[in-house]
CSV table of C-alpha atoms in Angstrom, one decimal:
chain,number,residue,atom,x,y,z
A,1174,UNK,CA,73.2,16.7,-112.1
A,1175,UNK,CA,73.9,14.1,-114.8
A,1176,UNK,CA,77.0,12.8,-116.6
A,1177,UNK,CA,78.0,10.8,-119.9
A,1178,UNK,CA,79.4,8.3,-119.2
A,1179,UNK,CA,77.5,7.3,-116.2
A,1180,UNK,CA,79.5,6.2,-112.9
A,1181,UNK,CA,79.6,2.4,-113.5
A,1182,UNK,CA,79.4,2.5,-117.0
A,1183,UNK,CA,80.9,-0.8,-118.9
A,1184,UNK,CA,81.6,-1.2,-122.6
A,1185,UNK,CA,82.0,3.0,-123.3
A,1186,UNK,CA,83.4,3.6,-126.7
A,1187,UNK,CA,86.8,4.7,-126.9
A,1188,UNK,CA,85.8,7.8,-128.4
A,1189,UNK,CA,82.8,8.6,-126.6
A,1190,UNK,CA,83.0,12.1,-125.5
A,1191,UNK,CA,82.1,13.1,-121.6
A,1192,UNK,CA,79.3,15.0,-121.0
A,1193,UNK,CA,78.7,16.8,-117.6
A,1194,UNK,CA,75.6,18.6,-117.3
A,1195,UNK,CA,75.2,21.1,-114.0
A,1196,UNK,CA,71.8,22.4,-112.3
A,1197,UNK,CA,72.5,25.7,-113.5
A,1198,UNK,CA,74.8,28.0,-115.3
A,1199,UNK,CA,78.6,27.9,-114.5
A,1200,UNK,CA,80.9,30.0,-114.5
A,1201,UNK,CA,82.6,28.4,-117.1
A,1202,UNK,CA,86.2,29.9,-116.5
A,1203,UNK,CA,86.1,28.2,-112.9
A,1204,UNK,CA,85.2,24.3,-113.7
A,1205,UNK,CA,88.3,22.5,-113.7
A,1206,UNK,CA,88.6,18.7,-113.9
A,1207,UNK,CA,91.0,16.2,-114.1
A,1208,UNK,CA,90.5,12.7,-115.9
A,1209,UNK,CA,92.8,9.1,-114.9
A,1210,UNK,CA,94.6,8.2,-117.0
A,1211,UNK,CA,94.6,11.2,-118.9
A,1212,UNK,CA,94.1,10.2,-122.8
A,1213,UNK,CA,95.6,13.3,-123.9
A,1214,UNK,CA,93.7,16.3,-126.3
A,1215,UNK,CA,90.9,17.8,-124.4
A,1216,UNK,CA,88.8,20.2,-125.7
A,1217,UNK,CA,85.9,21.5,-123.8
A,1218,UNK,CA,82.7,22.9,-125.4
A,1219,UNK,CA,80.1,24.7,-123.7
A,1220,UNK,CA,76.4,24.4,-124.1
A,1221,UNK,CA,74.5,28.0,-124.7
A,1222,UNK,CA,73.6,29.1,-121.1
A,1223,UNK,CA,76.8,27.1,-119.6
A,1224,UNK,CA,75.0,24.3,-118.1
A,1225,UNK,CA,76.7,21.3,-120.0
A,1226,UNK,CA,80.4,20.7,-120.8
A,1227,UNK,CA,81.5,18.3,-122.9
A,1228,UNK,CA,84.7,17.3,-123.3
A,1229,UNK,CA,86.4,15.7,-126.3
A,1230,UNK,CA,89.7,14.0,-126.8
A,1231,UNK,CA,91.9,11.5,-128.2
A,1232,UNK,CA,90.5,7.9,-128.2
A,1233,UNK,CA,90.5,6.3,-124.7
A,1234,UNK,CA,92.5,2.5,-124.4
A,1235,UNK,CA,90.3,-0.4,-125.0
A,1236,UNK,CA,89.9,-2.0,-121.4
A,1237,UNK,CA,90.4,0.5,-119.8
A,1238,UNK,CA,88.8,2.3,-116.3
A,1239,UNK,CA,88.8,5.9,-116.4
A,1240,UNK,CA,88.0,8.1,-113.9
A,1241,UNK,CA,86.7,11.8,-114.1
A,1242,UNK,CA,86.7,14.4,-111.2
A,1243,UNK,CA,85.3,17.8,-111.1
A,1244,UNK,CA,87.9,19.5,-108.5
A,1245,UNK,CA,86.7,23.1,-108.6
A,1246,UNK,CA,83.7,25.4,-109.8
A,1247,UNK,CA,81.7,27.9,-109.3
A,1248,UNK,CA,78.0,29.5,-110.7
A,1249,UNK,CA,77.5,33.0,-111.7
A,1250,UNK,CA,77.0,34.2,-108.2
A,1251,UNK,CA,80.5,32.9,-106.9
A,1252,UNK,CA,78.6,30.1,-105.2
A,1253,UNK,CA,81.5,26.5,-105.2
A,1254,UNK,CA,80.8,23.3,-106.7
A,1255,UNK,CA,78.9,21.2,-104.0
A,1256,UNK,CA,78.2,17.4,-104.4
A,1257,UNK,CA,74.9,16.4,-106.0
A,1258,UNK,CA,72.4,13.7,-106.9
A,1259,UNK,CA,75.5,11.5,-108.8
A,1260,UNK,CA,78.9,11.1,-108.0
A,1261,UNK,CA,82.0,13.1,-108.1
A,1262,UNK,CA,84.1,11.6,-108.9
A,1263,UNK,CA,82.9,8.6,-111.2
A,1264,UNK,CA,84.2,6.0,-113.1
A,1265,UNK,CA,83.6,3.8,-116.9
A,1266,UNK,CA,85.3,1.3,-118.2
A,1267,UNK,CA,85.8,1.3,-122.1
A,1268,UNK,CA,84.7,-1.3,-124.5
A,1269,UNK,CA,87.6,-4.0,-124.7
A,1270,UNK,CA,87.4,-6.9,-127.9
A,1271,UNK,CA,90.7,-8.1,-126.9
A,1272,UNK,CA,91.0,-12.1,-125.3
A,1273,UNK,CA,93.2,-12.0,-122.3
A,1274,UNK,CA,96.2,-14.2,-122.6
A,1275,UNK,CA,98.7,-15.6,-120.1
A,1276,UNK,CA,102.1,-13.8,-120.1
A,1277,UNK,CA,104.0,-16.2,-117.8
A,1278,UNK,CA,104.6,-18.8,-115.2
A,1279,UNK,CA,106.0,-19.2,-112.1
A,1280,UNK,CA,106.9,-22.3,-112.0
A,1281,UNK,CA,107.6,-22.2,-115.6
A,1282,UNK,CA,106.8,-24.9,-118.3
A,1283,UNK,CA,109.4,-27.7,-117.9
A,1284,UNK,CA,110.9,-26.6,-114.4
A,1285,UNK,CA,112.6,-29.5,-112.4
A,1286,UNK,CA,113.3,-29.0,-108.5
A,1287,UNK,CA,110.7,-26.7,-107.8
A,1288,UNK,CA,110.6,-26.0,-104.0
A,1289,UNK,CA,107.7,-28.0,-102.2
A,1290,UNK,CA,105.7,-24.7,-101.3
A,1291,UNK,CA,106.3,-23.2,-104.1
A,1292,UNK,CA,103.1,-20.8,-104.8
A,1293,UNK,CA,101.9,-21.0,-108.6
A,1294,UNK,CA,101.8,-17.1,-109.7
A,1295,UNK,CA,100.0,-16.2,-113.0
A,1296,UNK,CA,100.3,-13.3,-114.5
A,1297,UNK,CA,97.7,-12.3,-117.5
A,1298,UNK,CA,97.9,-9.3,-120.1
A,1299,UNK,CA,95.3,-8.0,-118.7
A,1300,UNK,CA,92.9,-6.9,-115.5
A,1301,UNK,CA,91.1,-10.0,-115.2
A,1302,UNK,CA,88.0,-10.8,-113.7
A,1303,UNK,CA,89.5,-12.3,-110.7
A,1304,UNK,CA,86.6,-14.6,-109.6
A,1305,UNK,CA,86.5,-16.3,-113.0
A,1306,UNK,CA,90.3,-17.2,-113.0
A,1307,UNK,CA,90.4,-19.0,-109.6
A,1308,UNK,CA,87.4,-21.4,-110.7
A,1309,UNK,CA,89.2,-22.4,-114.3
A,1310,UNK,CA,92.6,-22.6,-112.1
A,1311,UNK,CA,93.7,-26.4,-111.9
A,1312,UNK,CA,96.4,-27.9,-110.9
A,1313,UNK,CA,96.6,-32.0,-111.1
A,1314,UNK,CA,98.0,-33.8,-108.9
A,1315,UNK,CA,96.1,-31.3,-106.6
A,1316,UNK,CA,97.6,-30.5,-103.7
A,1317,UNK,CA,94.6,-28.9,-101.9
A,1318,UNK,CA,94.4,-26.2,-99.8
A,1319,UNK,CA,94.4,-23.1,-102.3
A,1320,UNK,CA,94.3,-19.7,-101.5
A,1321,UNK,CA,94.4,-17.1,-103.7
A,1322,UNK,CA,95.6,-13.5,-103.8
A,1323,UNK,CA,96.2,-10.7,-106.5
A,1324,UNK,CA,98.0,-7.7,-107.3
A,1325,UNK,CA,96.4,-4.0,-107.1
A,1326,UNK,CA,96.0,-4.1,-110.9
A,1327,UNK,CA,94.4,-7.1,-111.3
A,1328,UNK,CA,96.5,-8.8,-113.3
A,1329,UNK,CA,98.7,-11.3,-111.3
A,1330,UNK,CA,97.4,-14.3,-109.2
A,1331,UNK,CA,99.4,-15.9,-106.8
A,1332,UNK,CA,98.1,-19.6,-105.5
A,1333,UNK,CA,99.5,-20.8,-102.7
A,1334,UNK,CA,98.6,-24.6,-101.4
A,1335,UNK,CA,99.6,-27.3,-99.3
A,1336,UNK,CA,103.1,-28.7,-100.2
A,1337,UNK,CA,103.8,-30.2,-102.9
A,1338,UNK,CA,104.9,-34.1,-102.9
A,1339,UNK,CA,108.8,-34.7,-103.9
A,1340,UNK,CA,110.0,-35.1,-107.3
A,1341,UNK,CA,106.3,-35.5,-108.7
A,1342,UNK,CA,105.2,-33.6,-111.6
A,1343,UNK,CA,102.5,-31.5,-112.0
A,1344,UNK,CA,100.2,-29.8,-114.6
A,1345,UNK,CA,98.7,-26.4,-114.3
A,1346,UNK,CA,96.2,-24.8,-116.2
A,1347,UNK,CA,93.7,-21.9,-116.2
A,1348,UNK,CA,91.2,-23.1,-118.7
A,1349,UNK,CA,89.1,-20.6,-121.1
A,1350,UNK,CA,86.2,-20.3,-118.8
A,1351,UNK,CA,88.3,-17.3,-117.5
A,1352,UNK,CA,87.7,-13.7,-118.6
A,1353,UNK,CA,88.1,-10.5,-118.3
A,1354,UNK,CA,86.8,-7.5,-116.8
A,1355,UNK,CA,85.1,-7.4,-119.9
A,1356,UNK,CA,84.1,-10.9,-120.1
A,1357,UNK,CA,86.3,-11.5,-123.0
A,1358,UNK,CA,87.4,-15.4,-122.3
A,1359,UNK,CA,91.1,-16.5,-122.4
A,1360,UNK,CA,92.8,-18.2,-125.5
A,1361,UNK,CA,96.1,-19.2,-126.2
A,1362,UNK,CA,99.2,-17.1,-125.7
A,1363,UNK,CA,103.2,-16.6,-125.4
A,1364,UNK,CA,103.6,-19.2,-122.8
A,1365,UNK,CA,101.9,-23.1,-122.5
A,1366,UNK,CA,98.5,-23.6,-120.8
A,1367,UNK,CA,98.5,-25.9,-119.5
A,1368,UNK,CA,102.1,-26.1,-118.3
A,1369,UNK,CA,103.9,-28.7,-115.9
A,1370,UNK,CA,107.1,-29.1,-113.4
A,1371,UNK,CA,108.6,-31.2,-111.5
A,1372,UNK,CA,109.4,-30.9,-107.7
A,1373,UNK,CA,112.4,-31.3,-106.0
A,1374,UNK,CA,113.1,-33.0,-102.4
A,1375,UNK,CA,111.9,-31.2,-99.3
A,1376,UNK,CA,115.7,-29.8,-99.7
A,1377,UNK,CA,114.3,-28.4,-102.8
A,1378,UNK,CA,114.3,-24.8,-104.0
């Protein structure tokens, strides 16, 4: 009937235990669950009259979306685990103090002969919050014609663009109005931001 975190939850602390409470007693030897990505420890505690579990473990990762399902249970008459007024399963993300940061480049800083098409891919230390990135990405001389696509995990943008002009130099940057899923904004990192490259001829690689 209810659970701790809710579905949708944002900024949970990593220590927060999960709370599932059910319309009536369970059966408590039949609940199973699972929890992705697993942070390891679980230990379950029952309220008196076996309507709330809570479950503790070791500390979730900061950033991080976790998802809970309740796979299997049943109430002192034998009667199974049907779905209810909130979802099964549902999903939190945890709270996350860490600035994203860029990881690398492709071109990287200082490459020469850089194939005229060419897509710029970014990749970030993080799931990012994709919208924000593509509206700090620049690139100058632009080329136009951007369109931009991601990985499954959120973490890699790849721009591609109308050719490049030959042996020209450009200078990319993603500038700190990008952020992450938990709108903590980009600052400096392992590789330059901005960065540049030069092209090669249409011959170019």
């Amino acid at each position: 009937s209810t659970t701790n975190p809710v579905d949708g939850a944002v900024g949970v602390a990593v220590g927060q235990n999960i709370v599932i409470t059910f319309n009536e007693p369970m059966n408590t030897g039949t609940v199973a669950y699972n929890l992705n990505p697993n942070p390891g420890g679980p230990v379950d505690v029952w309220s008196v009259g076996d309507t709330v579990l809570t479950i503790s473990h070791n500390p979730f990762a900061q950033g991080t979306l976790y998802t809970v399902n309740v796979i299997a249970g049943q109430d002192l008459t034998g009667n199974d685990l049907v779905a209810g007024p909130v979802p099964n399963p549902w999903s939190f993300l945890t709270f996350d103090d860490t600035p994203p940061t860029i990881a690398l480049t492709t071109p990287s800083q200082g490459s020469t002969g850089v194939g005229l098409s060419q897509p710029v891919i970014v990749r970030f230390s993080e799931a990012m919050n994709q919208a924000s990135v593509e509206a700090a990405f620049t690139c100058t001389p632009d080329p136009g014609g951007w369109t931009f696509t991601w990985n499954a995990i959120g973490t890699e943008m790849t721009a591609v663009h109308y050719d490049f002009n030959q042996i020209t130099t450009y200078s990319c940057q993603v500038t700190n109005g990008a952020t992450d899923l938990a709108g903590n904004f980009l600052t400096g990192g392992p590789v330059p931001n901005p960065w540049s490259f030069t092209t090669g001829t249409s011959g170019g690689s």
